[in-house]
Coordinates of C-alpha atoms in Angstrom, one line a residue:
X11 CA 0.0 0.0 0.0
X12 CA 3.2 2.1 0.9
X13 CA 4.5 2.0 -2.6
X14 CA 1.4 2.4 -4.2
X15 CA 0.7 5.9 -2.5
X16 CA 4.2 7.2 -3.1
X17 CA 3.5 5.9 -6.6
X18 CA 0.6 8.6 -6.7
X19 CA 3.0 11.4 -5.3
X20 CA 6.1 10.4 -8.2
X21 CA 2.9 10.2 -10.8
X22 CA 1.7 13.7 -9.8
X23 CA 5.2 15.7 -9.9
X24 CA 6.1 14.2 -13.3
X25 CA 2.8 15.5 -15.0
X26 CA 0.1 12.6 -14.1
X27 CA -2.8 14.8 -12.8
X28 CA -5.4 12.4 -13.0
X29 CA -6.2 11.4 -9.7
X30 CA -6.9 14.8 -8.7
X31 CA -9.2 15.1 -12.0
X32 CA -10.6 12.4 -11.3
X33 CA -11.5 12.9 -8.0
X34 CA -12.8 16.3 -8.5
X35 CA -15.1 14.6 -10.8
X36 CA -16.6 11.9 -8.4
X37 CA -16.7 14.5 -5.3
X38 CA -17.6 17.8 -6.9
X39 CA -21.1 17.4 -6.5
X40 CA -21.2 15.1 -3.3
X41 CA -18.9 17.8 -1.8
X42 CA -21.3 20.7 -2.4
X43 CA -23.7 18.8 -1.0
X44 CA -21.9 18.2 2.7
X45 CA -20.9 22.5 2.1
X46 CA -24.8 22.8 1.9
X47 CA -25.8 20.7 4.5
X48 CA -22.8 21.9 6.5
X49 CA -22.2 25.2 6.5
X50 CA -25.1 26.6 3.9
X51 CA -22.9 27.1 0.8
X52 CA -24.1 27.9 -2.4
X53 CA -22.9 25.2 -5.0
X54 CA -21.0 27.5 -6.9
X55 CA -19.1 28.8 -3.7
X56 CA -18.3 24.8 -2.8
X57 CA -16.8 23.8 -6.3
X58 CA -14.5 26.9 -5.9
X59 CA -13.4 25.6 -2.4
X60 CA -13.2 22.3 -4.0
X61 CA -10.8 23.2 -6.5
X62 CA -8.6 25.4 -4.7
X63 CA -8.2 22.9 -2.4
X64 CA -6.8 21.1 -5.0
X65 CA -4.9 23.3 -6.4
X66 CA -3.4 23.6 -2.6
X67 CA -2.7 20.0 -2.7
X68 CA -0.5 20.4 -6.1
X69 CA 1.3 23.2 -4.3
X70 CA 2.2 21.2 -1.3
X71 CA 3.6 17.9 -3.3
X72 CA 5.5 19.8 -5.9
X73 CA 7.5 22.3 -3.1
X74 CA 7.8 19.3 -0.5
X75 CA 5.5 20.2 1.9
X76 CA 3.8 17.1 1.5
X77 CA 6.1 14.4 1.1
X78 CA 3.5 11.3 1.4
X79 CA 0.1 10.7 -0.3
X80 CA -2.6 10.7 1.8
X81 CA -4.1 7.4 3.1
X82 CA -7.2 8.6 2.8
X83 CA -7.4 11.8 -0.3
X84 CA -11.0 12.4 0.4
X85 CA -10.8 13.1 4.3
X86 CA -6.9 15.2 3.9
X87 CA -9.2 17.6 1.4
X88 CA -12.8 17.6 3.1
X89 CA -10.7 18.4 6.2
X90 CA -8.9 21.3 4.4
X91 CA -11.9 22.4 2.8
X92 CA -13.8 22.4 6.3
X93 CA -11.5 25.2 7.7
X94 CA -11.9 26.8 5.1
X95 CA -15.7 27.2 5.0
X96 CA -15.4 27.3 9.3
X97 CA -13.5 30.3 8.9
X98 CA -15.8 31.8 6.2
X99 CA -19.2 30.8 8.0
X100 CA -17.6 32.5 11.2
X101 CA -16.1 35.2 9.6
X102 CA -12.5 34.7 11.3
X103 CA -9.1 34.5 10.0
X104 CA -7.7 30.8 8.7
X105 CA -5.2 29.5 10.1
X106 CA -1.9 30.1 9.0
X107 CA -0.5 27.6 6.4
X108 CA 3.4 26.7 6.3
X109 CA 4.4 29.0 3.0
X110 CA 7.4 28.9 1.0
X111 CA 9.8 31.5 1.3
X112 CA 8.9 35.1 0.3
X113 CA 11.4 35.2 -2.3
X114 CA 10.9 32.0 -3.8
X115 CA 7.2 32.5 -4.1
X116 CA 7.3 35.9 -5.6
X117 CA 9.3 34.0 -8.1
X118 CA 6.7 31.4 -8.6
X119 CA 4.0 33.6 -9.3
X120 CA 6.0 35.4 -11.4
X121 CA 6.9 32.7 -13.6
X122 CA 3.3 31.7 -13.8
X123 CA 1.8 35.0 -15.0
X124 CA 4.7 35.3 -17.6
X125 CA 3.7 31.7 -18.8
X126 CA 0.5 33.1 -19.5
X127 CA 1.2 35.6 -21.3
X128 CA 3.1 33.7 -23.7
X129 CA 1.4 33.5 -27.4
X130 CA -0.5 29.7 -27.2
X131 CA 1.7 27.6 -29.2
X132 CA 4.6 28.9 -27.0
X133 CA 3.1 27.8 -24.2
X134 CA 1.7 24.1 -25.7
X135 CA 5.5 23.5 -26.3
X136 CA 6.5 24.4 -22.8
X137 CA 4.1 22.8 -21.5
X138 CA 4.5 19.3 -23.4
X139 CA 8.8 19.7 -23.0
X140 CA 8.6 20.6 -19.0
X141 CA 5.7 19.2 -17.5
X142 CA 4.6 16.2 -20.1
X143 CA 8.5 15.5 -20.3
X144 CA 8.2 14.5 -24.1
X145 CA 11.1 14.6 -26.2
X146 CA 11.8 16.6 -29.5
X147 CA 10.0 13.2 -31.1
X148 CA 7.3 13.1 -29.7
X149 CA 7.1 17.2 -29.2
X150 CA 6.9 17.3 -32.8
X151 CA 4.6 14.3 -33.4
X152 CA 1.8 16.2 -30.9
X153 CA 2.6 19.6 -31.9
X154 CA 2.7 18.6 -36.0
X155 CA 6.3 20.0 -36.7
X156 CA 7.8 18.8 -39.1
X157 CA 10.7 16.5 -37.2
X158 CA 12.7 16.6 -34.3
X159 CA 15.1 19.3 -35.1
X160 CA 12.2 21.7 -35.9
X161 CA 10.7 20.7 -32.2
X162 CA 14.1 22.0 -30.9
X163 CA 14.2 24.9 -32.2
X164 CA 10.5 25.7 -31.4
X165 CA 10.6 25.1 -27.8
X166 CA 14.5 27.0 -27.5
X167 CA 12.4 29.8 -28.9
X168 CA 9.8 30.1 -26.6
X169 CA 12.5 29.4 -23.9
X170 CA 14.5 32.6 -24.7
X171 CA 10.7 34.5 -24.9
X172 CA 10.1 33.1 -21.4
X173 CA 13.6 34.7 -20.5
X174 CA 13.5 37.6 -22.0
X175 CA 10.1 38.6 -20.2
X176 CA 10.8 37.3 -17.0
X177 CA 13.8 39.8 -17.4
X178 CA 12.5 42.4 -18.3
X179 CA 10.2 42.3 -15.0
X180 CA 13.2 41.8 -13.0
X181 CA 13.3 38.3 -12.1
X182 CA 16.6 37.8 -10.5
X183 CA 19.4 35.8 -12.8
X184 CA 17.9 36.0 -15.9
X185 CA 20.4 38.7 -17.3
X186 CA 23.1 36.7 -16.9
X187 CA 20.9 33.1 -18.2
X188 CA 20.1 34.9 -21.5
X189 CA 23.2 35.6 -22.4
X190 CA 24.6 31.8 -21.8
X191 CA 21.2 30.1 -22.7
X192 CA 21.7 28.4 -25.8
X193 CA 24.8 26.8 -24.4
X194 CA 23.3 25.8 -20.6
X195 CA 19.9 24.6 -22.8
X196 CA 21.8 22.4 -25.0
X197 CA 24.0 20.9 -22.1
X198 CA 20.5 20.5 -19.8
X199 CA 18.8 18.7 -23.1
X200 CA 21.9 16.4 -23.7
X201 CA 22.3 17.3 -27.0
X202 CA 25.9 18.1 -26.8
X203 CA 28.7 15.1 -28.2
X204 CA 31.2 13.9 -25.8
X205 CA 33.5 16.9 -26.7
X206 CA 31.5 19.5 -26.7
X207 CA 29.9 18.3 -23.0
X208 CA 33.4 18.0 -21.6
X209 CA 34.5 21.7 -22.6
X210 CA 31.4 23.0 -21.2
X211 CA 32.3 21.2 -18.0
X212 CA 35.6 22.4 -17.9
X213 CA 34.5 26.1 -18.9
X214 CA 31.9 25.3 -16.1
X215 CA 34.9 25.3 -13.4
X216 CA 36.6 28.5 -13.7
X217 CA 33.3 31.0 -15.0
X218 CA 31.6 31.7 -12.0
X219 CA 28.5 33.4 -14.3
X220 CA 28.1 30.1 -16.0
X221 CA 27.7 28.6 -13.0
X222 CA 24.7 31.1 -11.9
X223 CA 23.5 31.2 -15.4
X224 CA 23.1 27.1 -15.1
X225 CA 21.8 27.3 -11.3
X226 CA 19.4 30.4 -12.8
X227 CA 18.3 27.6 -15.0
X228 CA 17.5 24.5 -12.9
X229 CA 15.4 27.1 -10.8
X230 CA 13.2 28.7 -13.6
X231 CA 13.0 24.6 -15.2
X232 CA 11.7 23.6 -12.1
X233 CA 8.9 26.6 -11.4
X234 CA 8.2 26.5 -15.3
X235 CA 6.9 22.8 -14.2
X236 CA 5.4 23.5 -11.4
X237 CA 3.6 26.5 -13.2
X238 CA 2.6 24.3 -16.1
X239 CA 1.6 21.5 -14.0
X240 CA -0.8 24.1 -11.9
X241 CA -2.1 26.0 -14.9
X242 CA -3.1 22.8 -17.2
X243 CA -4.9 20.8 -13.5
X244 CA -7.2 24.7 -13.3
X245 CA -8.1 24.4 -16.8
X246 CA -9.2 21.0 -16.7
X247 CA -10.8 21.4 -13.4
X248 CA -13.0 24.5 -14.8
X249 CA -13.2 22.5 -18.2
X250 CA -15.1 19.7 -16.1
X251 CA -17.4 22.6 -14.3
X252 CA -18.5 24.0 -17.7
X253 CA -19.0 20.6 -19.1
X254 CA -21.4 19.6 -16.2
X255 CA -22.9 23.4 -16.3
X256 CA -23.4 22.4 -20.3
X257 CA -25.4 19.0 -19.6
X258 CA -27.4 20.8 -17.0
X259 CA -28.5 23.6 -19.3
X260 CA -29.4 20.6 -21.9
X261 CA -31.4 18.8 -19.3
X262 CA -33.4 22.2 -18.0
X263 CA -34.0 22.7 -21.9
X264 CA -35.6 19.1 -22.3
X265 CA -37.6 19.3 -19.3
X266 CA -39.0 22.8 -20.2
X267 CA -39.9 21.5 -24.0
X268 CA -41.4 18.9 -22.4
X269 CA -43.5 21.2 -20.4
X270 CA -43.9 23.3 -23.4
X271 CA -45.6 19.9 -25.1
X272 CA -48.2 19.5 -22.0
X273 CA -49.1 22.9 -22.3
X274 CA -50.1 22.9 -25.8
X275 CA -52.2 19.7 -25.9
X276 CA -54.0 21.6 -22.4
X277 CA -54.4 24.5 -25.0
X278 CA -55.8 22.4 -27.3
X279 CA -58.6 20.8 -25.3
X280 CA -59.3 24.4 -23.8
X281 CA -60.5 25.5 -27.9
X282 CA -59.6 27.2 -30.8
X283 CA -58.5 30.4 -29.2
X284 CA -56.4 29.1 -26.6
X285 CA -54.8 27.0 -29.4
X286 CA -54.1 30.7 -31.2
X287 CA -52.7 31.8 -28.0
X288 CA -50.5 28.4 -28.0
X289 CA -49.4 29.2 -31.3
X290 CA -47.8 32.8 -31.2
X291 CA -46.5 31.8 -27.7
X292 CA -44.6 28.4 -29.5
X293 CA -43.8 29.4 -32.6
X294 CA -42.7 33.1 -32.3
X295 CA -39.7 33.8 -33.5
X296 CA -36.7 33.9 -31.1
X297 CA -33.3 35.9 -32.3
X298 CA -30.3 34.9 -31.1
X299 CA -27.4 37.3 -29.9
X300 CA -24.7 38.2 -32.4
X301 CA -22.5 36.3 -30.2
X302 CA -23.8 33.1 -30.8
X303 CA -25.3 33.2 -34.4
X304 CA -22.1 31.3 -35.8
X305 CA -23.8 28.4 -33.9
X306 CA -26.2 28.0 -37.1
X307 CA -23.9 27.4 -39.2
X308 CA -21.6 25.0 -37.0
X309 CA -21.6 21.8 -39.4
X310 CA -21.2 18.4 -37.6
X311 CA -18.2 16.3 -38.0
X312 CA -18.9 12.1 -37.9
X313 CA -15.1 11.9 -37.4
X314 CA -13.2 8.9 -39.3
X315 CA -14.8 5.7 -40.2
X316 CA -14.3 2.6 -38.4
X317 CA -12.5 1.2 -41.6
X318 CA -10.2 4.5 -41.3
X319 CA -9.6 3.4 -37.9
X320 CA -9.3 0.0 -38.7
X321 CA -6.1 -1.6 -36.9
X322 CA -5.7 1.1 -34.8
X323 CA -7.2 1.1 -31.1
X324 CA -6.2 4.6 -29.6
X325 CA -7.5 6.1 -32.6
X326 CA -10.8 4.3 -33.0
X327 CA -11.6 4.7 -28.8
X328 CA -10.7 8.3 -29.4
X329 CA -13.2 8.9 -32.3
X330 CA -15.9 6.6 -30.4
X331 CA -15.2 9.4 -27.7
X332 CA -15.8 12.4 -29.9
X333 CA -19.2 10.6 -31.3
X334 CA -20.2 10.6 -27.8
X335 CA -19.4 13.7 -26.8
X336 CA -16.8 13.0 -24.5
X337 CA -14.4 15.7 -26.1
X338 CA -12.0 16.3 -23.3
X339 CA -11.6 12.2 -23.0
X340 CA -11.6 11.8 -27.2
X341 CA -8.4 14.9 -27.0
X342 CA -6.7 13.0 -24.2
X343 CA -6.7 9.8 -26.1
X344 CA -5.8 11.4 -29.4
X345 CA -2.9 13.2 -28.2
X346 CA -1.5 9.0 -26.8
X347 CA -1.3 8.3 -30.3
X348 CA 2.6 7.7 -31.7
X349 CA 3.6 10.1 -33.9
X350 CA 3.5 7.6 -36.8
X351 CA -0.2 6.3 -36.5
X352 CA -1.8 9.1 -37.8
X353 CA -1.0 11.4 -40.3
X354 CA -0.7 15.1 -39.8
X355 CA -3.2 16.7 -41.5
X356 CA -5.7 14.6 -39.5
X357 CA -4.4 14.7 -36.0
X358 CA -4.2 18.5 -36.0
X359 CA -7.5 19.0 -37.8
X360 CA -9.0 16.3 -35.1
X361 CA -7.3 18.6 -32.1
X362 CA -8.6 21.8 -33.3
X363 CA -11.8 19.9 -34.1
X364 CA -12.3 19.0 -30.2
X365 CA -11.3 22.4 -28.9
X366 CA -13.6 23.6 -30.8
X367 CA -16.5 21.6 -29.5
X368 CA -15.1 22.5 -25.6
X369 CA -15.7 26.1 -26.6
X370 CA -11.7 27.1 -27.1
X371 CA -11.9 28.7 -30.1
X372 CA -8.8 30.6 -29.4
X373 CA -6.8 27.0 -29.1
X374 CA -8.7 25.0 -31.9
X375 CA -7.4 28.4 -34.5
X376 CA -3.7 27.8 -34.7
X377 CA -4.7 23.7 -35.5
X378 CA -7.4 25.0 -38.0
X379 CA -4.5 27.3 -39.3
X380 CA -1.9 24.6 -40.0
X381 CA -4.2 22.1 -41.7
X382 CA -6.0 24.8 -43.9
X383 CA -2.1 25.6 -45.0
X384 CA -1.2 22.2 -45.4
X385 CA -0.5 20.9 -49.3
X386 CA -2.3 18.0 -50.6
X387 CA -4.9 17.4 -48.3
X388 CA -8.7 16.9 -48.2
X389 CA -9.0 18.3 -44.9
X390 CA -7.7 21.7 -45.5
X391 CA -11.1 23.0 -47.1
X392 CA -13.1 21.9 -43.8
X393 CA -10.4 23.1 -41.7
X394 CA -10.9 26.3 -43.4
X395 CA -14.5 26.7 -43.0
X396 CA -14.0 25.7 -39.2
X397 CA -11.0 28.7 -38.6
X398 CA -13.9 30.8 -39.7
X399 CA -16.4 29.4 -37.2
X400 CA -13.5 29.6 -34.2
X401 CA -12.9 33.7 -35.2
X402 CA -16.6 34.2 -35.3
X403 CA -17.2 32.6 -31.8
X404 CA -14.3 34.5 -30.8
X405 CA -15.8 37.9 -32.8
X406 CA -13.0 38.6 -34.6
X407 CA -15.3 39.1 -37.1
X408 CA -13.1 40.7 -39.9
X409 CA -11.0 37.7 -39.9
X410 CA -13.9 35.4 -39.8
X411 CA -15.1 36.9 -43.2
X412 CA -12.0 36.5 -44.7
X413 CA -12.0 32.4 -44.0
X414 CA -15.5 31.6 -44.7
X415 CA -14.6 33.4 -48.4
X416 CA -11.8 31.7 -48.9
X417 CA -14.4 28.5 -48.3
X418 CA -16.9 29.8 -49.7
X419 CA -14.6 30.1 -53.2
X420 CA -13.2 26.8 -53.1
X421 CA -15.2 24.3 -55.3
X422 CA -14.3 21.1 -53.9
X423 CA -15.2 22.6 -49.9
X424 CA -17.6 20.3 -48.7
X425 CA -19.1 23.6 -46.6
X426 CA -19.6 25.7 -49.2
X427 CA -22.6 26.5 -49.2
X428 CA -22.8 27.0 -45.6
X429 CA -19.9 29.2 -45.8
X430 CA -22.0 31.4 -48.3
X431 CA -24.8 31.6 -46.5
X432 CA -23.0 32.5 -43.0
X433 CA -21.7 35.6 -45.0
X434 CA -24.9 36.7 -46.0
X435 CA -25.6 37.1 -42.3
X436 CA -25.6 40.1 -40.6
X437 CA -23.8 39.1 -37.8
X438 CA -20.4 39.4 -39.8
X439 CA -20.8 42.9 -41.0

């Protein structure tokens, strides 16, 4: 049992966050419950304890605060959570927690909010290299780069943009990391030969800034996981909350057409002019906001075949996934696939694809951008028509016209028509 919880803590700091995903999916509801019953907490009030409770938890293994898994997860965070919502319910401070040191935590933040505002595809590739631990192969199989070396060069890019922010907001050691970077990178990815490692080495013992610019490094490697690590468990976390929120709204919508059905045949019996009343009530026509018109034009996607999956079972779970709805899930098992099982065009129109559907336009566009520029391939009309859907939703609406044109002028664009008639609208001028 011993090695199986400090399994869970080793799985955790090297980028597995599914138990506390997983968990937050089996207790989120029974927890706002016991909040309710408890201490009188709205539900929306509870998740948010929940999840910051959770996000507490990451903090504590990944800065050794907690340096065995709990015997018992549910009771270490209901206990957590319950002085939490004690000290809320009798409006008195919390008790302190053990922090991490001022300086260091300064630092932590700071790293995280630079992260952030990295462009996306800088951050993907940071997040895949640090916290994923992938190498250059399989960064550029997930990613869609063209091979390893490309990889390389991608993430030592967004490295040096890391760097170069986080200096220019003062983060201590990062002036004397930029200007050794690419030779401290290279030794810290092993891709020096024996010669080259051994000169660094050597140059290592008698320059004293190389040796801060390397200890500079270790530091900012190990925040730039624990920041990735954090930011990618919030998302999915809140990507849980709105798909629940999304099945409840579905659910109240059934139940009030149902209604809607019981009232008209009441309407009915009650004679003709309650059935005109019925009538104007039902069938009056509702407008949508600007915002969501591009949802009229959002063309379904059967995914591939089980003959195109034929052969291959990550791929044909992960479409089975998609059918059913289960984006998040159908994305997670995509992104196991080997570099080699799918081609290109098709895994990153299948990624943008399933952003898309979990309402992240602003992540599905740089997939829909690739594929639409892609040569030679029958997805890159459809991926075009869908880069205009994910600027619409977004309302960048300018850019949105200029997609769905270049759909709407391509012959063999199996939306074309759609794309037409979503520029007639008058939600795109």
């Amino acid at each position: 049992m011993s090695d199986f919880l400090s399994a869970q803590l080793a799985r955790l700091r090297t980028g597995t966050l599914t138990p506390l995903t997983d968990f937050y999916g089996q207790q989120r509801d029974v927890f706002a419950r016991w909040a309710r019953r408890q201490f009188g907490t709205p539900a929306d009030q509870a998740h948010a304890v929940l999840r910051e409770r959770l996000l507490s938890f990451y903090d504590e293994v990944n800065d050794g605060r907690l340096t065995r898994w709990p015997a018992d997860l549910r009771a270490h965070l209901y206990g957590a959570a319950r002085q939490v919502l004690t000290a809320r319910a009798t409006n008195t401070a919390l008790a302190e927690e053990t922090p991490l040191p001022t300086a260091e935590a300064e630092r932590r933040q700071l790293v995280l909010r630079t992260l952030l505002q990295l462009p996306t595809d800088s951050q993907l590739v940071l997040h895949q290299f640090y916290f994923r631990g992938s190498n250059f192969e399989t960064l550029a199989g997930k990613l869609g780069y063209a091979n390893a070396g490309v990889a390389r060069r991608q993430k030592s890019e967004a490295l040096r943009k890391l760097f170069e922010a986080l200096n220019r907001a003062g983060a201590g050691g990062t002036t004397e990391l930029l200007a050794h970077l690419p030779a401290v990178e290279r030794s810290s990815d092993g891709v020096l030969d024996a010669a080259e490692q051994d000169e660094f080495d050597a140059q290592l013992l008698v320059d004293g800034e190389l040796r801060q610019a390397c200890l500079a490094y270790e530091q900012y490697a190990a925040d730039l996981r624990w920041a990735a690590g954090r930011e990618n468990l919030r998302l999915r976390l809140e990507s849980l909350d709105r798909r629940v929120a999304q099945r409840t709204a579905a659910q109240q919508r059934i139940r009030q057409r149902q209604q809607r059905q019981r009232l008209r045949l009441g309407l009915i019996g009650a004679g003709v002019l309650a059935l005109l009343i019925a009538a104007v009530v039902l069938f009056w026509p509702r407008h949508e906001s600007a915002a969501r018109a591009w949802q009229d034009y959002d063309a379904p996607d059967p995914g591939l075949t089980t003959a195109q999956t034929d052969g291959r079972p990550l791929l044909a779970q992960s479409m089975q996934l998609y059918r059913q709805g289960s984006y998040p899930a159908a994305l997670h098992m995509l992104r196991r696939l080997p570099a080699t099982a799918v081609g290109q065009d098709t895994f990153l129109y299948y990624n943008g694809l399933m952003l898309l559907r979990q309402d992240q336009p602003d992540q599905a566009e740089s997939y829909f951008q690739r594929v639409s520029r892609l040569p030679n391939t029958a997805l890159a009309g459809r991926a075009q028509y869908y880069l205009g859907l994910s600027y619409w939703q977004q309302q960048k609406l300018p850019q949105a016209r200029a997609a769905l044109e270049r759909a709407a002028q391509d012959p063999g664009n199996p939306h074309r028509d759609k794309a037409r008639q979503a520029l007639l609208d008058g939600s795109l001028r």
